[in-house]
mmCIF file of C-alpha atoms in Angstrom:
data_model
loop_
_atom_site.group_PDB
_atom_site.id
_atom_site.type_symbol
_atom_site.label_atom_id
_atom_site.label_comp_id
_atom_site.label_asym_id
_atom_site.label_seq_id
_atom_site.Cartn_x
_atom_site.Cartn_y
_atom_site.Cartn_z
ATOM 1 C CA MET A 1 174.253 -54.396 -49.203
ATOM 2 C CA THR A 2 172.881 -56.738 -51.834
ATOM 3 C CA ILE A 3 173.052 -56.671 -55.695
ATOM 4 C CA SER A 4 169.317 -55.839 -55.619
ATOM 5 C CA GLU A 5 169.910 -52.845 -53.340
ATOM 6 C CA ILE A 6 172.898 -51.681 -55.535
ATOM 7 C CA ALA A 7 170.673 -51.901 -58.571
ATOM 8 C CA LYS A 8 168.028 -49.704 -56.919
ATOM 9 C CA LEU A 9 170.584 -47.085 -55.904
ATOM 10 C CA ALA A 10 172.074 -46.975 -59.367
ATOM 11 C CA HIS A 11 168.738 -47.127 -61.237
ATOM 12 C CA VAL A 12 169.823 -50.028 -63.273
ATOM 13 C CA SER A 13 168.800 -53.677 -63.543
ATOM 14 C CA ILE A 14 170.173 -56.438 -61.377
ATOM 15 C CA GLY A 15 171.709 -58.047 -64.514
ATOM 16 C CA THR A 16 173.664 -54.809 -65.273
ATOM 17 C CA VAL A 17 175.074 -54.806 -61.759
ATOM 18 C CA ASP A 18 175.941 -58.458 -62.222
ATOM 19 C CA ARG A 19 177.857 -57.701 -65.364
ATOM 20 C CA VAL A 20 179.687 -54.869 -63.757
ATOM 21 C CA LEU A 21 180.702 -56.866 -60.761
ATOM 22 C CA HIS A 22 181.884 -59.818 -62.829
ATOM 23 C CA LYS A 23 183.255 -57.783 -65.759
ATOM 24 C CA ARG A 24 181.067 -59.551 -68.268
ATOM 25 C CA GLY A 25 179.367 -58.100 -71.318
ATOM 26 C CA ARG A 26 179.069 -54.517 -72.392
ATOM 27 C CA VAL A 27 178.088 -51.784 -69.966
ATOM 28 C CA ALA A 28 178.357 -48.038 -70.547
ATOM 29 C CA PRO A 29 181.387 -46.527 -68.765
ATOM 30 C CA GLU A 30 179.293 -44.109 -66.855
ATOM 31 C CA THR A 31 177.153 -46.946 -65.577
ATOM 32 C CA VAL A 32 180.281 -48.944 -64.506
ATOM 33 C CA LYS A 33 181.532 -45.843 -62.680
ATOM 34 C CA LYS A 34 178.174 -45.310 -60.854
ATOM 35 C CA VAL A 35 177.836 -48.984 -59.796
ATOM 36 C CA MET A 36 181.410 -49.171 -58.575
ATOM 37 C CA SER A 37 181.078 -46.000 -56.664
ATOM 38 C CA ILE A 38 178.094 -47.442 -54.744
ATOM 39 C CA VAL A 39 180.022 -50.740 -54.135
ATOM 40 C CA GLN A 40 182.961 -48.819 -52.627
ATOM 41 C CA ASP A 41 180.824 -46.499 -50.570
ATOM 42 C CA TYR A 42 178.742 -49.220 -49.003
ATOM 43 C CA GLY A 43 181.338 -51.904 -48.808
ATOM 44 C CA TYR A 44 179.624 -54.644 -50.848
ATOM 45 C CA GLN A 45 181.096 -58.126 -50.412
ATOM 46 C CA PRO A 46 179.794 -61.202 -52.305
ATOM 47 C CA ASN A 47 178.752 -64.018 -50.007
ATOM 48 C CA THR A 48 179.115 -66.782 -52.661
ATOM 49 C CA TYR A 49 181.630 -68.779 -50.696
ATOM 50 C CA ALA A 50 179.489 -68.891 -47.600
ATOM 51 C CA ARG A 51 176.449 -69.789 -49.592
ATOM 52 C CA ASN A 52 178.278 -72.729 -51.231
ATOM 53 C CA LEU A 53 179.698 -73.978 -47.977
ATOM 54 C CA LYS A 54 176.193 -74.113 -46.635
ATOM 55 C CA LEU A 55 175.156 -76.215 -49.641
ATOM 56 C CA SER A 56 177.963 -78.673 -48.911
ATOM 57 C CA LYS A 57 177.730 -80.155 -52.407
ATOM 58 C CA ASP A 58 178.610 -79.509 -56.061
ATOM 59 C CA PHE A 59 176.287 -77.687 -58.380
ATOM 60 C CA THR A 60 176.387 -79.728 -61.560
ATOM 61 C CA ILE A 61 175.196 -78.378 -64.842
ATOM 62 C CA GLY A 62 174.356 -80.912 -67.545
ATOM 63 C CA VAL A 63 175.323 -79.851 -70.996
ATOM 64 C CA LEU A 64 173.715 -81.365 -73.977
ATOM 65 C CA LEU A 65 175.214 -80.480 -77.378
ATOM 66 C CA PRO A 66 175.592 -81.920 -80.897
ATOM 67 C CA LEU A 67 178.719 -83.873 -81.580
ATOM 68 C CA LEU A 68 181.575 -81.394 -81.011
ATOM 69 C CA HIS A 69 183.478 -82.400 -84.081
ATOM 70 C CA SER A 70 180.324 -82.120 -86.291
ATOM 71 C CA GLU A 71 179.370 -79.055 -88.357
ATOM 72 C CA PHE A 72 182.921 -78.065 -89.040
ATOM 73 C CA GLY A 73 183.862 -77.386 -85.355
ATOM 74 C CA TYR A 74 181.113 -74.901 -84.549
ATOM 75 C CA TRP A 75 179.970 -76.738 -81.440
ATOM 76 C CA SER A 76 183.561 -76.940 -80.236
ATOM 77 C CA LEU A 77 183.647 -73.166 -80.090
ATOM 78 C CA ILE A 78 180.528 -73.141 -77.838
ATOM 79 C CA TYR A 79 182.084 -75.757 -75.669
ATOM 80 C CA GLU A 80 185.205 -73.656 -75.322
ATOM 81 C CA GLY A 81 183.042 -70.880 -73.805
ATOM 82 C CA ILE A 82 181.438 -73.362 -71.507
ATOM 83 C CA LEU A 83 184.782 -74.681 -70.335
ATOM 84 C CA LYS A 84 186.102 -71.158 -69.773
ATOM 85 C CA ALA A 85 183.123 -70.392 -67.468
ATOM 86 C CA ALA A 86 183.377 -73.749 -65.660
ATOM 87 C CA LYS A 87 187.107 -73.146 -65.033
ATOM 88 C CA GLU A 88 186.325 -69.722 -63.505
ATOM 89 C CA LEU A 89 183.491 -71.164 -61.242
ATOM 90 C CA HIS A 90 185.293 -74.365 -60.343
ATOM 91 C CA THR A 91 186.277 -72.987 -56.862
ATOM 92 C CA LEU A 92 182.558 -72.153 -56.234
ATOM 93 C CA ALA A 93 181.507 -75.849 -56.646
ATOM 94 C CA VAL A 94 180.258 -75.567 -60.050
ATOM 95 C CA ARG A 95 180.858 -78.748 -62.194
ATOM 96 C CA ILE A 96 180.008 -79.609 -65.817
ATOM 97 C CA ASP A 97 178.621 -82.959 -67.076
ATOM 98 C CA MET A 98 178.584 -82.954 -70.784
ATOM 99 C CA MET A 99 176.963 -85.355 -73.263
ATOM 100 C CA GLU A 100 176.953 -85.187 -77.097
ATOM 101 C CA PHE A 101 174.141 -86.253 -79.484
ATOM 102 C CA ASP A 102 174.090 -86.862 -83.206
ATOM 103 C CA ARG A 103 171.523 -84.557 -84.677
ATOM 104 C CA MET A 104 171.656 -86.544 -87.933
ATOM 105 C CA VAL A 105 170.206 -89.611 -86.086
ATOM 106 C CA PRO A 106 166.562 -89.419 -85.225
ATOM 107 C CA GLY A 107 165.953 -89.658 -81.478
ATOM 108 C CA SER A 108 169.577 -89.143 -80.521
ATOM 109 C CA LEU A 109 168.962 -85.909 -78.624
ATOM 110 C CA LEU A 110 166.158 -87.476 -76.567
ATOM 111 C CA GLU A 111 168.193 -90.682 -75.856
ATOM 112 C CA LYS A 112 171.254 -88.768 -74.719
ATOM 113 C CA GLY A 113 169.280 -86.249 -72.899
ATOM 114 C CA LYS A 114 167.482 -88.863 -70.863
ATOM 115 C CA ALA A 115 170.897 -90.510 -70.087
ATOM 116 C CA LEU A 116 172.235 -87.191 -68.942
ATOM 117 C CA LEU A 117 169.290 -86.662 -66.556
ATOM 118 C CA THR A 118 170.027 -89.913 -64.829
ATOM 119 C CA HIS A 119 173.273 -88.356 -63.605
ATOM 120 C CA LYS A 120 171.094 -86.196 -61.291
ATOM 121 C CA VAL A 121 172.223 -82.848 -62.719
ATOM 122 C CA ASP A 122 171.090 -79.695 -60.961
ATOM 123 C CA ALA A 123 170.488 -77.660 -64.166
ATOM 124 C CA LEU A 124 170.562 -78.269 -67.899
ATOM 125 C CA LEU A 125 172.096 -76.374 -70.774
ATOM 126 C CA LEU A 126 170.639 -77.464 -74.100
ATOM 127 C CA ALA A 127 171.020 -76.670 -77.825
ATOM 128 C CA PRO A 128 167.410 -77.396 -78.899
ATOM 129 C CA VAL A 129 168.333 -77.983 -82.524
ATOM 130 C CA VAL A 130 166.108 -80.965 -82.973
ATOM 131 C CA PRO A 131 162.799 -79.317 -81.819
ATOM 132 C CA ALA A 132 160.595 -82.455 -81.564
ATOM 133 C CA ASP A 133 163.186 -84.388 -79.401
ATOM 134 C CA ALA A 134 163.915 -81.266 -77.262
ATOM 135 C CA GLN A 135 160.134 -80.860 -76.624
ATOM 136 C CA LYS A 136 159.856 -84.380 -75.526
ATOM 137 C CA LEU A 137 162.869 -84.228 -73.305
ATOM 138 C CA LEU A 138 161.720 -81.014 -71.575
ATOM 139 C CA SER A 139 158.302 -82.464 -70.867
ATOM 140 C CA ALA A 140 159.756 -84.946 -68.394
ATOM 141 C CA LYS A 141 158.376 -84.734 -64.745
ATOM 142 C CA ASP A 142 161.822 -84.406 -63.095
ATOM 143 C CA ILE A 143 163.395 -82.031 -65.502
ATOM 144 C CA PRO A 144 165.602 -79.436 -63.672
ATOM 145 C CA PHE A 145 165.595 -75.789 -64.683
ATOM 146 C CA TYR A 146 167.281 -75.198 -67.996
ATOM 147 C CA ALA A 147 168.758 -72.698 -70.384
ATOM 148 C CA PHE A 148 169.161 -72.577 -74.156
ATOM 149 C CA ILE A 149 171.920 -71.718 -76.400
ATOM 150 C CA ASP A 150 172.236 -71.313 -80.204
ATOM 151 C CA SER A 151 168.465 -71.471 -80.797
ATOM 152 C CA PRO A 152 165.265 -70.497 -78.991
ATOM 153 C CA LEU A 153 162.459 -72.993 -78.841
ATOM 154 C CA PRO A 154 158.775 -71.882 -78.787
ATOM 155 C CA ASN A 155 156.352 -73.158 -76.129
ATOM 156 C CA THR A 156 159.072 -73.861 -73.590
ATOM 157 C CA ASN A 157 160.124 -72.125 -70.413
ATOM 158 C CA PRO A 158 163.986 -71.774 -70.004
ATOM 159 C CA VAL A 159 165.262 -69.639 -67.223
ATOM 160 C CA SER A 160 167.494 -68.002 -69.757
ATOM 161 C CA CYS A 161 167.998 -68.054 -73.478
ATOM 162 C CA VAL A 162 171.368 -66.890 -74.870
ATOM 163 C CA VAL A 163 170.716 -66.701 -78.570
ATOM 164 C CA GLN A 164 170.762 -64.593 -81.607
ATOM 165 C CA ASN A 165 167.409 -63.594 -83.132
ATOM 166 C CA PRO A 166 167.303 -65.825 -86.191
ATOM 167 C CA PHE A 167 164.665 -63.858 -88.162
ATOM 168 C CA ARG A 168 166.609 -60.671 -87.751
ATOM 169 C CA GLY A 169 169.791 -62.473 -88.724
ATOM 170 C CA GLY A 170 168.181 -63.737 -91.967
ATOM 171 C CA PHE A 171 166.698 -60.259 -92.636
ATOM 172 C CA LEU A 172 170.189 -58.676 -92.102
ATOM 173 C CA ALA A 173 171.599 -61.263 -94.596
ATOM 174 C CA GLY A 174 169.056 -60.180 -97.054
ATOM 175 C CA ARG A 175 170.103 -56.433 -96.556
ATOM 176 C CA MET A 176 173.774 -57.421 -97.028
ATOM 177 C CA MET A 177 172.919 -59.385 -100.166
ATOM 178 C CA HIS A 178 171.116 -56.297 -101.577
ATOM 179 C CA LEU A 179 174.108 -54.102 -100.752
ATOM 180 C CA LEU A 180 176.804 -56.487 -102.107
ATOM 181 C CA THR A 181 174.862 -57.624 -105.199
ATOM 182 C CA GLN A 182 175.263 -55.113 -107.984
ATOM 183 C CA LYS A 183 172.286 -56.442 -110.039
ATOM 184 C CA SER A 184 168.858 -57.931 -109.646
ATOM 185 C CA GLY A 185 167.805 -61.433 -110.381
ATOM 186 C CA THR A 186 167.375 -64.807 -108.723
ATOM 187 C CA LEU A 187 168.486 -65.590 -105.194
ATOM 188 C CA LEU A 188 168.783 -68.971 -103.468
ATOM 189 C CA THR A 189 168.468 -69.819 -99.844
ATOM 190 C CA ILE A 190 170.029 -73.127 -98.848
ATOM 191 C CA GLN A 191 169.261 -75.072 -95.646
ATOM 192 C CA THR A 192 170.882 -78.187 -94.299
ATOM 193 C CA HIS A 193 168.587 -78.839 -91.300
ATOM 194 C CA ARG A 194 165.134 -77.800 -92.518
ATOM 195 C CA ALA A 195 163.410 -78.832 -89.162
ATOM 196 C CA ALA A 196 165.591 -76.590 -86.999
ATOM 197 C CA TYR A 197 163.881 -73.422 -85.733
ATOM 198 C CA ASN A 198 166.936 -71.344 -86.450
ATOM 199 C CA SER A 199 167.091 -72.448 -90.055
ATOM 200 C CA ILE A 200 163.407 -71.822 -90.704
ATOM 201 C CA GLU A 201 163.507 -68.367 -89.141
ATOM 202 C CA ARG A 202 166.737 -67.310 -90.938
ATOM 203 C CA ALA A 203 165.313 -68.278 -94.310
ATOM 204 C CA ARG A 204 161.995 -66.537 -93.551
ATOM 205 C CA GLY A 205 163.862 -63.327 -92.580
ATOM 206 C CA PHE A 206 165.865 -63.456 -95.773
ATOM 207 C CA THR A 207 162.783 -63.912 -97.878
ATOM 208 C CA GLU A 208 160.928 -61.228 -95.952
ATOM 209 C CA TYR A 209 163.661 -58.674 -96.810
ATOM 210 C CA PHE A 210 163.016 -59.105 -100.546
ATOM 211 C CA ALA A 211 159.177 -59.414 -100.260
ATOM 212 C CA ASN A 212 158.711 -55.870 -101.659
ATOM 213 C CA LYS A 213 161.456 -55.978 -104.144
ATOM 214 C CA PRO A 214 159.994 -57.528 -107.327
ATOM 215 C CA GLU A 215 163.287 -57.225 -109.172
ATOM 216 C CA PHE A 216 164.483 -60.214 -107.041
ATOM 217 C CA THR A 217 163.053 -63.739 -106.838
ATOM 218 C CA VAL A 218 163.943 -65.937 -103.918
ATOM 219 C CA PHE A 219 164.033 -69.729 -104.136
ATOM 220 C CA GLU A 220 164.881 -72.313 -101.460
ATOM 221 C CA MET A 221 166.811 -75.521 -101.548
ATOM 222 C CA GLU A 222 167.806 -78.230 -99.001
ATOM 223 C CA ALA A 223 171.412 -79.454 -99.032
ATOM 224 C CA PRO A 224 171.980 -82.361 -96.608
ATOM 225 C CA LEU A 225 175.485 -82.338 -95.179
ATOM 226 C CA THR A 226 176.240 -85.802 -96.570
ATOM 227 C CA GLN A 227 175.240 -84.896 -100.126
ATOM 228 C CA ASN A 228 177.320 -83.351 -102.921
ATOM 229 C CA MET A 229 175.463 -80.374 -104.362
ATOM 230 C CA ASP A 230 177.222 -79.927 -107.610
ATOM 231 C CA LYS A 231 174.520 -81.400 -109.852
ATOM 232 C CA GLU A 232 171.664 -79.711 -108.038
ATOM 233 C CA LEU A 233 173.401 -76.365 -108.113
ATOM 234 C CA ASP A 234 174.379 -76.726 -111.849
ATOM 235 C CA ALA A 235 170.779 -77.543 -112.773
ATOM 236 C CA PHE A 236 169.630 -74.530 -110.773
ATOM 237 C CA TYR A 237 171.949 -72.150 -112.598
ATOM 238 C CA ARG A 238 170.906 -73.609 -116.013
ATOM 239 C CA LYS A 239 167.291 -73.089 -115.165
ATOM 240 C CA HIS A 240 167.786 -69.629 -113.809
ATOM 241 C CA GLY A 241 170.443 -67.869 -115.761
ATOM 242 C CA ASP A 242 170.176 -64.652 -113.655
ATOM 243 C CA VAL A 243 171.306 -66.171 -110.278
ATOM 244 C CA CYS A 244 173.037 -63.397 -108.489
ATOM 245 C CA GLY A 245 173.338 -64.559 -104.894
ATOM 246 C CA ILE A 246 173.164 -67.549 -102.516
ATOM 247 C CA PHE A 247 172.475 -67.400 -98.839
ATOM 248 C CA VAL A 248 173.313 -70.467 -96.725
ATOM 249 C CA VAL A 249 171.688 -70.337 -93.271
ATOM 250 C CA ASN A 250 174.434 -72.021 -91.340
ATOM 251 C CA ASP A 251 178.172 -72.691 -91.296
ATOM 252 C CA ALA A 252 178.057 -74.898 -94.482
ATOM 253 C CA ILE A 253 178.552 -71.785 -96.676
ATOM 254 C CA HIS A 254 182.163 -72.850 -97.513
ATOM 255 C CA ARG A 255 180.956 -76.168 -98.884
ATOM 256 C CA ILE A 256 178.366 -74.505 -101.111
ATOM 257 C CA ALA A 257 180.913 -71.851 -102.206
ATOM 258 C CA GLN A 258 183.370 -74.549 -103.308
ATOM 259 C CA SER A 259 180.687 -76.036 -105.544
ATOM 260 C CA VAL A 260 179.826 -72.608 -106.977
ATOM 261 C CA LEU A 261 183.599 -72.033 -107.626
ATOM 262 C CA LEU A 262 183.981 -75.476 -109.349
ATOM 263 C CA LEU A 263 180.909 -74.675 -111.615
ATOM 264 C CA GLY A 264 182.571 -71.441 -112.646
ATOM 265 C CA ARG A 265 179.712 -69.315 -111.306
ATOM 266 C CA LYS A 266 181.416 -67.357 -108.556
ATOM 267 C CA SER A 267 181.843 -64.250 -110.665
ATOM 268 C CA GLN A 268 178.095 -63.830 -110.882
ATOM 269 C CA THR A 269 177.177 -65.015 -107.394
ATOM 270 C CA THR A 270 177.386 -63.137 -104.016
ATOM 271 C CA MET A 271 177.878 -65.720 -101.264
ATOM 272 C CA ILE A 272 176.593 -65.127 -97.769
ATOM 273 C CA GLY A 273 176.542 -67.515 -94.797
ATOM 274 C CA TYR A 274 176.948 -67.976 -91.143
ATOM 275 C CA ASP A 275 179.783 -68.516 -88.520
ATOM 276 C CA LEU A 276 183.399 -67.690 -88.426
ATOM 277 C CA ILE A 277 184.644 -71.226 -88.228
ATOM 278 C CA GLU A 278 188.001 -71.967 -89.733
ATOM 279 C CA HIS A 279 186.718 -73.437 -92.982
ATOM 280 C CA ASN A 280 184.646 -70.256 -93.589
ATOM 281 C CA ARG A 281 187.628 -68.074 -92.657
ATOM 282 C CA ARG A 282 189.730 -69.751 -95.339
ATOM 283 C CA ALA A 283 186.924 -69.456 -97.828
ATOM 284 C CA MET A 284 186.681 -65.782 -97.299
ATOM 285 C CA ILE A 285 190.399 -65.348 -97.581
ATOM 286 C CA ALA A 286 190.396 -67.297 -100.870
ATOM 287 C CA GLY A 287 187.537 -64.976 -102.115
ATOM 288 C CA SER A 288 184.807 -67.658 -102.441
ATOM 289 C CA VAL A 289 182.704 -66.231 -99.581
ATOM 290 C CA ASP A 290 181.678 -62.563 -99.450
ATOM 291 C CA CYS A 291 180.075 -62.115 -96.110
ATOM 292 C CA LEU A 292 179.606 -64.041 -92.854
ATOM 293 C CA ILE A 293 177.222 -63.427 -89.937
ATOM 294 C CA SER A 294 178.801 -64.383 -86.632
ATOM 295 C CA GLN A 295 176.789 -65.396 -83.569
ATOM 296 C CA ARG A 296 179.709 -65.479 -80.974
ATOM 297 C CA PRO A 297 179.526 -69.109 -80.054
ATOM 298 C CA GLU A 298 182.180 -68.803 -77.250
ATOM 299 C CA PHE A 299 180.203 -65.999 -75.664
ATOM 300 C CA GLN A 300 176.956 -68.067 -75.848
ATOM 301 C CA GLY A 301 178.475 -70.966 -73.986
ATOM 302 C CA TYR A 302 180.318 -68.775 -71.372
ATOM 303 C CA THR A 303 177.333 -66.572 -70.675
ATOM 304 C CA ALA A 304 174.724 -69.431 -70.423
ATOM 305 C CA ILE A 305 176.791 -71.142 -67.728
ATOM 306 C CA TYR A 306 176.916 -67.975 -65.669
ATOM 307 C CA GLN A 307 173.100 -67.544 -66.016
ATOM 308 C CA LEU A 308 172.522 -71.069 -64.589
ATOM 309 C CA TYR A 309 175.058 -70.414 -61.808
ATOM 310 C CA ARG A 310 173.208 -67.235 -60.862
ATOM 311 C CA LYS A 311 169.889 -69.154 -60.638
ATOM 312 C CA GLY A 312 171.252 -72.236 -58.852
ATOM 313 C CA LEU A 313 173.753 -70.790 -56.395
ATOM 314 C CA LEU A 314 173.070 -67.145 -55.986
ATOM 315 C CA ASP A 315 169.282 -67.296 -55.980
ATOM 316 C CA GLN A 316 169.104 -64.640 -58.525
ATOM 317 C CA ASP A 317 166.724 -64.325 -61.537
ATOM 318 C CA PRO A 318 168.781 -64.759 -64.692
ATOM 319 C CA GLU A 319 168.103 -62.546 -67.721
ATOM 320 C CA GLU A 320 165.358 -64.382 -69.582
ATOM 321 C CA THR A 321 166.724 -63.487 -73.001
ATOM 322 C CA ILE A 322 170.327 -62.454 -73.762
ATOM 323 C CA CYS A 323 170.400 -61.344 -77.313
ATOM 324 C CA VAL A 324 173.764 -62.222 -78.990
ATOM 325 C CA PRO A 325 174.876 -59.369 -81.301
ATOM 326 C CA ILE A 326 174.663 -59.981 -85.043
ATOM 327 C CA ASP A 327 178.205 -59.527 -86.163
ATOM 328 C CA ILE A 328 178.920 -58.912 -89.889
ATOM 329 C CA ILE A 329 182.289 -60.234 -91.143
ATOM 330 C CA LEU A 330 183.642 -58.933 -94.419
ATOM 331 C CA PRO A 331 187.119 -59.332 -95.877
ATOM 332 C CA GLU A 332 187.918 -55.824 -94.639
ATOM 333 C CA ASN A 333 187.403 -56.769 -91.044
ATOM 334 C CA LEU A 334 188.442 -60.329 -91.122
ATOM 335 C CA ILE A 335 191.384 -61.077 -88.891
ATOM 336 C CA ASP A 336 193.614 -64.144 -89.172
ATOM 337 C CA GLU A 337 196.064 -65.526 -86.631
ATOM 338 C CA LYS A 338 198.778 -63.044 -87.840
ATOM 339 C CA GLY A 339 196.678 -59.903 -88.109
ATOM 340 C CA TRP A 340 194.432 -58.618 -90.924
ATOM 341 C CA CYS A 341 193.123 -60.630 -93.791
ATOM 342 C CA PRO A 342 196.234 -61.334 -95.983
ATOM 343 C CA THR A 343 194.194 -60.693 -99.183
ATOM 344 C CA LEU A 344 194.151 -56.931 -98.422
#
């Protein structure tokens, strides 16, 4: 009995069977019951250990991420998920070889990626947040099979892509802005990495939501992480007296929210951004951020490692695209270390 045969008997996909057997992801209770009934009836036993002994070597996954301490700890959350999967798979000969790059330095992703490939990794897990560098790296002749996290990258062929749909995320941010803003007026989208595919698509989705709503006007601004935005934001408010909302396409929302607070403009401005990092959690508790969109970074890292493991050691076809749910965080469902948000 193989996973493929179980899938046929249960009338589900191989990926669904894999999730049931490894207790990963969400599967309907009736599907779990059906799959496990077949497993018990036919006596399925995974042959992973035998397969790995035959290989007589480690399966090394190269991981290429932005600096873990950068962007307010977002990448550390992804790495925590990677380490969790690596720990679980350690006895099955899976190893991690991680290298960090500085996305603020041109060419860093390409340089560190090439260095990582000299380590003779068997597979590559990449966050393609610098599209031009990532394209060059993946065009190398001896590139192993690879998977993406955090962002898709057009015109590439990953074996699996564990990402959130950035356009839909931006569109949802627009809907939340519309729901939370009690008046019409001027809206501002702020990017910190204009070249990143995720940033472009989130901004596009947000603008698209308001395309047929003439009572709103959407502008866009770039806010480099190293630049104080107080003067630029003050000038924008003075020019557009009816500013009613700001959408920051990544985890820098707390930084922009602080500027808005210092300018005395928070009462007129709904603030929406991305990622439940600690800085943003505190900003929401303080009342300076109204809504966050979470993309489950730990889940991304954990799931992507398992997809490469399936491809490399189990000879299975990973799920080509695993869509990360778009979680909406509001003060009402924010949980801190001690329980519910202390502001409520």
